Amino acid sequence: RREQATKKRLISSNSPVPYHGGEVDEEGEEEDPSIGDLIMHFISLFWKVLFSLVPPRFCGSGYPAFLVSLFFIGLLTAIVEQIASLLGCVWGIKQAVSGITLCS
């Protein structure tokens, strides 16, 4: 298996067309991203930048990464709770019903 993986790596690194990580069709040519791909990229870009602030696992035996991740989870939970509460208020839904339907 190692020989196959090594051969595959050598073949892909010596290929005349560089691979940049996009979608590749049957002929080996890279396809342009679709409109949906671009929209999802820009939606997720904020979250990628936000969670890039989490320190690496190997710093401080992982404790800073754990604490910052826990803080972000709590922050996002509070944001989702506030949005669900506001939508429930605007739509005239009881808090218990909006909590079950909008947050789950």
PDB file of N, CA, C and O in Angstrom, residues 10-67:
ATOM      1  N   LEU A  10       3.834  10.598  -6.479  1.00  0.00           N
ATOM      2  CA  LEU A  10       4.812  11.000  -7.494  1.00  0.00           C
ATOM      3  C   LEU A  10       4.139  11.329  -8.813  1.00  0.00           C
ATOM      4  O   LEU A  10       4.494  12.296  -9.472  1.00  0.00           O
ATOM      5  N   ILE A  11       3.159  10.531  -9.192  1.00  0.00           N
ATOM      6  CA  ILE A  11       2.454  10.793 -10.443  1.00  0.00           C
ATOM      7  C   ILE A  11       1.715  12.123 -10.361  1.00  0.00           C
ATOM      8  O   ILE A  11       1.771  12.936 -11.268  1.00  0.00           O
ATOM      9  N   SER A  12       1.037  12.371  -9.224  1.00  0.00           N
ATOM     10  CA  SER A  12       0.276  13.611  -9.107  1.00  0.00           C
ATOM     11  C   SER A  12       1.195  14.827  -8.997  1.00  0.00           C
ATOM     12  O   SER A  12       0.860  15.902  -9.457  1.00  0.00           O
ATOM     13  N   SER A  13       2.390  14.655  -8.408  1.00  0.00           N
ATOM     14  CA  SER A  13       3.283  15.802  -8.287  1.00  0.00           C
ATOM     15  C   SER A  13       4.004  16.085  -9.605  1.00  0.00           C
ATOM     16  O   SER A  13       4.445  17.208  -9.841  1.00  0.00           O
ATOM     17  N   ASN A  14       4.132  15.076 -10.482  1.00  0.00           N
ATOM     18  CA  ASN A  14       4.786  15.281 -11.767  1.00  0.00           C
ATOM     19  C   ASN A  14       3.806  15.571 -12.897  1.00  0.00           C
ATOM     20  O   ASN A  14       4.198  15.642 -14.042  1.00  0.00           O
ATOM     21  N   SER A  15       2.524  15.705 -12.579  1.00  0.00           N
ATOM     22  CA  SER A  15       1.540  15.931 -13.630  1.00  0.00           C
ATOM     23  C   SER A  15       1.728  17.331 -14.217  1.00  0.00           C
ATOM     24  O   SER A  15       2.071  18.274 -13.509  1.00  0.00           O
ATOM     25  N   PRO A  16       1.522  17.478 -15.535  1.00  0.00           N
ATOM     26  CA  PRO A  16       1.741  18.779 -16.171  1.00  0.00           C
ATOM     27  C   PRO A  16       0.723  19.835 -15.756  1.00  0.00           C
ATOM     28  O   PRO A  16       1.013  21.020 -15.784  1.00  0.00           O
ATOM     29  N   VAL A  17      -0.481  19.416 -15.353  1.00  0.00           N
ATOM     30  CA  VAL A  17      -1.514  20.356 -14.932  1.00  0.00           C
ATOM     31  C   VAL A  17      -1.524  20.391 -13.408  1.00  0.00           C
ATOM     32  O   VAL A  17      -1.821  19.398 -12.764  1.00  0.00           O
ATOM     33  N   PRO A  18      -1.195  21.555 -12.794  1.00  0.00           N
ATOM     34  CA  PRO A  18      -1.190  21.609 -11.330  1.00  0.00           C
ATOM     35  C   PRO A  18      -2.612  21.512 -10.784  1.00  0.00           C
ATOM     36  O   PRO A  18      -3.553  22.036 -11.370  1.00  0.00           O
ATOM     37  N   TYR A  19      -2.754  20.829  -9.675  1.00  0.00           N
ATOM     38  CA  TYR A  19      -4.050  20.665  -9.021  1.00  0.00           C
ATOM     39  C   TYR A  19      -4.164  21.699  -7.913  1.00  0.00           C
ATOM     40  O   TYR A  19      -3.339  21.755  -7.014  1.00  0.00           O
ATOM     41  N   HIS A  20      -5.194  22.532  -7.976  1.00  0.00           N
ATOM     42  CA  HIS A  20      -5.358  23.626  -7.011  1.00  0.00           C
ATOM     43  C   HIS A  20      -6.459  23.370  -5.999  1.00  0.00           C
ATOM     44  O   HIS A  20      -6.786  24.235  -5.222  1.00  0.00           O
ATOM     45  N   GLY A  21      -7.096  22.210  -6.029  1.00  0.00           N
ATOM     46  CA  GLY A  21      -8.076  21.884  -5.012  1.00  0.00           C
ATOM     47  C   GLY A  21      -9.512  22.098  -5.444  1.00  0.00           C
ATOM     48  O   GLY A  21     -10.415  21.914  -4.649  1.00  0.00           O
ATOM     49  N   GLY A  22      -9.792  22.497  -6.679  1.00  0.00           N
ATOM     50  CA  GLY A  22     -11.158  22.678  -7.143  1.00  0.00           C
ATOM     51  C   GLY A  22     -11.747  21.366  -7.628  1.00  0.00           C
ATOM     52  O   GLY A  22     -11.129  20.312  -7.565  1.00  0.00           O
ATOM     53  N   GLU A  23     -12.973  21.437  -8.106  1.00  0.00           N
ATOM     54  CA  GLU A  23     -13.622  20.257  -8.664  1.00  0.00           C
ATOM     55  C   GLU A  23     -12.953  19.898  -9.987  1.00  0.00           C
ATOM     56  O   GLU A  23     -12.640  20.763 -10.788  1.00  0.00           O
ATOM     57  N   VAL A  24     -12.754  18.606 -10.219  1.00  0.00           N
ATOM     58  CA  VAL A  24     -12.102  18.135 -11.434  1.00  0.00           C
ATOM     59  C   VAL A  24     -13.080  17.244 -12.183  1.00  0.00           C
ATOM     60  O   VAL A  24     -13.710  16.368 -11.591  1.00  0.00           O
ATOM     61  N   ASP A  25     -13.238  17.481 -13.481  1.00  0.00           N
ATOM     62  CA  ASP A  25     -14.147  16.654 -14.275  1.00  0.00           C
ATOM     63  C   ASP A  25     -13.458  15.365 -14.712  1.00  0.00           C
ATOM     64  O   ASP A  25     -12.332  15.081 -14.316  1.00  0.00           O
ATOM     65  N   GLU A  26     -14.152  14.562 -15.553  1.00  0.00           N
ATOM     66  CA  GLU A  26     -13.630  13.267 -15.963  1.00  0.00           C
ATOM     67  C   GLU A  26     -12.348  13.383 -16.769  1.00  0.00           C
ATOM     68  O   GLU A  26     -11.530  12.472 -16.806  1.00  0.00           O
ATOM     69  N   GLU A  27     -12.163  14.487 -17.466  1.00  0.00           N
ATOM     70  CA  GLU A  27     -10.989  14.663 -18.314  1.00  0.00           C
ATOM     71  C   GLU A  27      -9.790  15.209 -17.538  1.00  0.00           C
ATOM     72  O   GLU A  27      -8.726  15.405 -18.096  1.00  0.00           O
ATOM     73  N   GLY A  28      -9.974  15.491 -16.257  1.00  0.00           N
ATOM     74  CA  GLY A  28      -8.878  15.975 -15.443  1.00  0.00           C
ATOM     75  C   GLY A  28      -8.732  17.482 -15.441  1.00  0.00           C
ATOM     76  O   GLY A  28      -7.776  18.008 -14.884  1.00  0.00           O
ATOM     77  N   GLU A  29      -9.677  18.189 -16.054  1.00  0.00           N
ATOM     78  CA  GLU A  29      -9.611  19.651 -16.077  1.00  0.00           C
ATOM     79  C   GLU A  29     -10.406  20.219 -14.914  1.00  0.00           C
ATOM     80  O   GLU A  29     -11.454  19.702 -14.540  1.00  0.00           O
ATOM     81  N   GLU A  30      -9.894  21.295 -14.349  1.00  0.00           N
ATOM     82  CA  GLU A  30     -10.538  21.905 -13.203  1.00  0.00           C
ATOM     83  C   GLU A  30     -11.747  22.721 -13.645  1.00  0.00           C
ATOM     84  O   GLU A  30     -11.683  23.499 -14.592  1.00  0.00           O
ATOM     85  N   GLU A  31     -12.866  22.526 -12.939  1.00  0.00           N
ATOM     86  CA  GLU A  31     -14.090  23.251 -13.249  1.00  0.00           C
ATOM     87  C   GLU A  31     -14.161  24.525 -12.425  1.00  0.00           C
ATOM     88  O   GLU A  31     -13.650  24.598 -11.315  1.00  0.00           O
ATOM     89  N   ASP A  32     -14.817  25.536 -12.976  1.00  0.00           N
ATOM     90  CA  ASP A  32     -15.037  26.768 -12.233  1.00  0.00           C
ATOM     91  C   ASP A  32     -16.092  26.522 -11.156  1.00  0.00           C
ATOM     92  O   ASP A  32     -17.003  25.718 -11.338  1.00  0.00           O
ATOM     93  N   PRO A  33     -15.988  27.229 -10.013  1.00  0.00           N
ATOM     94  CA  PRO A  33     -16.996  27.045  -8.963  1.00  0.00           C
ATOM     95  C   PRO A  33     -18.349  27.583  -9.426  1.00  0.00           C
ATOM     96  O   PRO A  33     -18.433  28.574 -10.151  1.00  0.00           O
ATOM     97  N   SER A  34     -19.412  26.929  -8.986  1.00  0.00           N
ATOM     98  CA  SER A  34     -20.757  27.368  -9.336  1.00  0.00           C
ATOM     99  C   SER A  34     -21.163  28.548  -8.458  1.00  0.00           C
ATOM    100  O   SER A  34     -20.476  28.896  -7.492  1.00  0.00           O
ATOM    101  N   ILE A  35     -22.295  29.140  -8.772  1.00  0.00           N
ATOM    102  CA  ILE A  35     -22.810  30.258  -7.978  1.00  0.00           C
ATOM    103  C   ILE A  35     -23.094  29.797  -6.548  1.00  0.00           C
ATOM    104  O   ILE A  35     -22.808  30.510  -5.587  1.00  0.00           O
ATOM    105  N   GLY A  36     -23.652  28.597  -6.405  1.00  0.00           N
ATOM    106  CA  GLY A  36     -23.916  28.048  -5.068  1.00  0.00           C
ATOM    107  C   GLY A  36     -22.638  27.870  -4.263  1.00  0.00           C
ATOM    108  O   GLY A  36     -22.617  28.143  -3.063  1.00  0.00           O
ATOM    109  N   ASP A  37     -21.571  27.412  -4.921  1.00  0.00           N
ATOM    110  CA  ASP A  37     -20.281  27.268  -4.241  1.00  0.00           C
ATOM    111  C   ASP A  37     -19.773  28.620  -3.749  1.00  0.00           C
ATOM    112  O   ASP A  37     -19.263  28.739  -2.636  1.00  0.00           O
ATOM    113  N   LEU A  38     -19.890  29.635  -4.585  1.00  0.00           N
ATOM    114  CA  LEU A  38     -19.419  30.966  -4.205  1.00  0.00           C
ATOM    115  C   LEU A  38     -20.240  31.553  -3.060  1.00  0.00           C
ATOM    116  O   LEU A  38     -19.687  32.157  -2.131  1.00  0.00           O
ATOM    117  N   ILE A  39     -21.556  31.360  -3.116  1.00  0.00           N
ATOM    118  CA  ILE A  39     -22.417  31.869  -2.040  1.00  0.00           C
ATOM    119  C   ILE A  39     -22.069  31.187  -0.724  1.00  0.00           C
ATOM    120  O   ILE A  39     -21.911  31.857   0.311  1.00  0.00           O
ATOM    121  N   MET A  40     -21.920  29.866  -0.732  1.00  0.00           N
ATOM    122  CA  MET A  40     -21.585  29.144   0.492  1.00  0.00           C
ATOM    123  C   MET A  40     -20.193  29.523   1.005  1.00  0.00           C
ATOM    124  O   MET A  40     -19.961  29.573   2.214  1.00  0.00           O
ATOM    125  N   HIS A  41     -19.271  29.823   0.083  1.00  0.00           N
ATOM    126  CA  HIS A  41     -17.938  30.254   0.502  1.00  0.00           C
ATOM    127  C   HIS A  41     -18.027  31.567   1.268  1.00  0.00           C
ATOM    128  O   HIS A  41     -17.418  31.716   2.333  1.00  0.00           O
ATOM    129  N   PHE A  42     -18.774  32.528   0.744  1.00  0.00           N
ATOM    130  CA  PHE A  42     -18.853  33.822   1.412  1.00  0.00           C
ATOM    131  C   PHE A  42     -19.664  33.762   2.696  1.00  0.00           C
ATOM    132  O   PHE A  42     -19.394  34.505   3.639  1.00  0.00           O
ATOM    133  N   ILE A  43     -20.652  32.869   2.771  1.00  0.00           N
ATOM    134  CA  ILE A  43     -21.392  32.696   4.022  1.00  0.00           C
ATOM    135  C   ILE A  43     -20.486  32.086   5.094  1.00  0.00           C
ATOM    136  O   ILE A  43     -20.483  32.525   6.247  1.00  0.00           O
ATOM    137  N   SER A  44     -19.702  31.093   4.716  1.00  0.00           N
ATOM    138  CA  SER A  44     -18.872  30.406   5.700  1.00  0.00           C
ATOM    139  C   SER A  44     -17.559  31.135   5.991  1.00  0.00           C
ATOM    140  O   SER A  44     -16.867  30.793   6.956  1.00  0.00           O
ATOM    141  N   LEU A  45     -17.217  32.132   5.209  1.00  0.00           N
ATOM    142  CA  LEU A  45     -15.953  32.844   5.411  1.00  0.00           C
ATOM    143  C   LEU A  45     -15.888  33.505   6.787  1.00  0.00           C
ATOM    144  O   LEU A  45     -14.860  33.449   7.466  1.00  0.00           O
ATOM    145  N   PHE A  46     -16.993  34.105   7.236  1.00  0.00           N
ATOM    146  CA  PHE A  46     -17.021  34.725   8.565  1.00  0.00           C
ATOM    147  C   PHE A  46     -16.713  33.702   9.652  1.00  0.00           C
ATOM    148  O   PHE A  46     -15.926  33.966  10.564  1.00  0.00           O
ATOM    149  N   TRP A  47     -17.338  32.510   9.554  1.00  0.00           N
ATOM    150  CA  TRP A  47     -17.137  31.488  10.575  1.00  0.00           C
ATOM    151  C   TRP A  47     -15.723  30.939  10.532  1.00  0.00           C
ATOM    152  O   TRP A  47     -15.136  30.628  11.577  1.00  0.00           O
ATOM    153  N   LYS A  48     -15.161  30.815   9.348  1.00  0.00           N
ATOM    154  CA  LYS A  48     -13.783  30.328   9.230  1.00  0.00           C
ATOM    155  C   LYS A  48     -12.804  31.300   9.873  1.00  0.00           C
ATOM    156  O   LYS A  48     -11.877  30.895  10.580  1.00  0.00           O
ATOM    157  N   VAL A  49     -13.012  32.592   9.640  1.00  0.00           N
ATOM    158  CA  VAL A  49     -12.136  33.601  10.241  1.00  0.00           C
ATOM    159  C   VAL A  49     -12.331  33.629  11.748  1.00  0.00           C
ATOM    160  O   VAL A  49     -11.362  33.704  12.518  1.00  0.00           O
ATOM    161  N   LEU A  50     -13.591  33.558  12.206  1.00  0.00           N
ATOM    162  CA  LEU A  50     -13.869  33.574  13.642  1.00  0.00           C
ATOM    163  C   LEU A  50     -13.196  32.400  14.348  1.00  0.00           C
ATOM    164  O   LEU A  50     -12.494  32.584  15.348  1.00  0.00           O
ATOM    165  N   PHE A  51     -13.351  31.204  13.820  1.00  0.00           N
ATOM    166  CA  PHE A  51     -12.795  30.034  14.488  1.00  0.00           C
ATOM    167  C   PHE A  51     -11.315  29.842  14.214  1.00  0.00           C
ATOM    168  O   PHE A  51     -10.683  28.971  14.806  1.00  0.00           O
ATOM    169  N   SER A  52     -10.730  30.665  13.349  1.00  0.00           N
ATOM    170  CA  SER A  52      -9.272  30.627  13.214  1.00  0.00           C
ATOM    171  C   SER A  52      -8.598  31.273  14.419  1.00  0.00           C
ATOM    172  O   SER A  52      -7.388  31.160  14.586  1.00  0.00           O
ATOM    173  N   LEU A  53      -9.374  31.948  15.254  1.00  0.00           N
ATOM    174  CA  LEU A  53      -8.826  32.556  16.468  1.00  0.00           C
ATOM    175  C   LEU A  53      -8.585  31.533  17.575  1.00  0.00           C
ATOM    176  O   LEU A  53      -7.964  31.854  18.580  1.00  0.00           O
ATOM    177  N   VAL A  54      -9.076  30.307  17.395  1.00  0.00           N
ATOM    178  CA  VAL A  54      -8.829  29.249  18.373  1.00  0.00           C
ATOM    179  C   VAL A  54      -7.354  28.848  18.270  1.00  0.00           C
ATOM    180  O   VAL A  54      -6.864  28.557  17.182  1.00  0.00           O
ATOM    181  N   PRO A  55      -6.633  28.860  19.398  1.00  0.00           N
ATOM    182  CA  PRO A  55      -5.204  28.498  19.332  1.00  0.00           C
ATOM    183  C   PRO A  55      -5.024  27.026  18.986  1.00  0.00           C
ATOM    184  O   PRO A  55      -5.934  26.217  19.168  1.00  0.00           O
ATOM    185  N   PRO A  56      -3.838  26.663  18.499  1.00  0.00           N
ATOM    186  CA  PRO A  56      -3.584  25.258  18.155  1.00  0.00           C
ATOM    187  C   PRO A  56      -3.628  24.349  19.383  1.00  0.00           C
ATOM    188  O   PRO A  56      -3.405  24.788  20.509  1.00  0.00           O
ATOM    189  N   ARG A  57      -3.889  23.066  19.150  1.00  0.00           N
ATOM    190  CA  ARG A  57      -4.021  22.097  20.247  1.00  0.00           C
ATOM    191  C   ARG A  57      -2.742  21.923  21.033  1.00  0.00           C
ATOM    192  O   ARG A  57      -2.779  21.650  22.231  1.00  0.00           O
ATOM    193  N   PHE A  58      -1.596  22.030  20.379  1.00  0.00           N
ATOM    194  CA  PHE A  58      -0.344  21.710  21.057  1.00  0.00           C
ATOM    195  C   PHE A  58       0.135  22.837  21.975  1.00  0.00           C
ATOM    196  O   PHE A  58       1.073  22.639  22.732  1.00  0.00           O
ATOM    197  N   CYS A  59      -0.479  23.992  21.940  1.00  0.00           N
ATOM    198  CA  CYS A  59      -0.099  25.088  22.845  1.00  0.00           C
ATOM    199  C   CYS A  59      -0.771  24.885  24.199  1.00  0.00           C
ATOM    200  O   CYS A  59      -1.987  24.751  24.284  1.00  0.00           O
ATOM    201  N   GLY A  60       0.016  24.889  25.253  1.00  0.00           N
ATOM    202  CA  GLY A  60      -0.516  24.789  26.612  1.00  0.00           C
ATOM    203  C   GLY A  60      -1.263  23.501  26.883  1.00  0.00           C
ATOM    204  O   GLY A  60      -2.261  23.519  27.597  1.00  0.00           O
ATOM    205  N   SER A  61      -0.827  22.410  26.294  1.00  0.00           N
ATOM    206  CA  SER A  61      -1.446  21.090  26.466  1.00  0.00           C
ATOM    207  C   SER A  61      -2.904  21.066  26.023  1.00  0.00           C
ATOM    208  O   SER A  61      -3.683  20.247  26.489  1.00  0.00           O
ATOM    209  N   GLY A  62      -3.308  21.992  25.177  1.00  0.00           N
ATOM    210  CA  GLY A  62      -4.661  22.003  24.643  1.00  0.00           C
ATOM    211  C   GLY A  62      -5.670  22.773  25.475  1.00  0.00           C
ATOM    212  O   GLY A  62      -6.809  22.949  25.052  1.00  0.00           O
ATOM    213  N   TYR A  63      -5.275  23.232  26.656  1.00  0.00           N
ATOM    214  CA  TYR A  63      -6.225  23.939  27.515  1.00  0.00           C
ATOM    215  C   TYR A  63      -6.688  25.272  26.919  1.00  0.00           C
ATOM    216  O   TYR A  63      -7.879  25.568  26.972  1.00  0.00           O
ATOM    217  N   PRO A  64      -5.796  26.100  26.349  1.00  0.00           N
ATOM    218  CA  PRO A  64      -6.299  27.334  25.730  1.00  0.00           C
ATOM    219  C   PRO A  64      -7.260  27.061  24.575  1.00  0.00           C
ATOM    220  O   PRO A  64      -8.278  27.744  24.438  1.00  0.00           O
ATOM    221  N   ALA A  65      -6.978  26.052  23.763  1.00  0.00           N
ATOM    222  CA  ALA A  65      -7.874  25.714  22.656  1.00  0.00           C
ATOM    223  C   ALA A  65      -9.233  25.277  23.188  1.00  0.00           C
ATOM    224  O   ALA A  65     -10.279  25.664  22.650  1.00  0.00           O
ATOM    225  N   PHE A  66      -9.217  24.473  24.248  1.00  0.00           N
ATOM    226  CA  PHE A  66     -10.476  24.016  24.842  1.00  0.00           C
ATOM    227  C   PHE A  66     -11.280  25.186  25.391  1.00  0.00           C
ATOM    228  O   PHE A  66     -12.495  25.293  25.147  1.00  0.00           O
ATOM    229  N   LEU A  67     -10.624  26.074  26.109  1.00  0.00           N
ATOM    230  CA  LEU A  67     -11.342  27.190  26.732  1.00  0.00           C
ATOM    231  C   LEU A  67     -11.882  28.172  25.686  1.00  0.00           C
ATOM    232  O   LEU A  67     -13.023  28.639  25.809  1.00  0.00           O
TER     233      LEU A  67
END
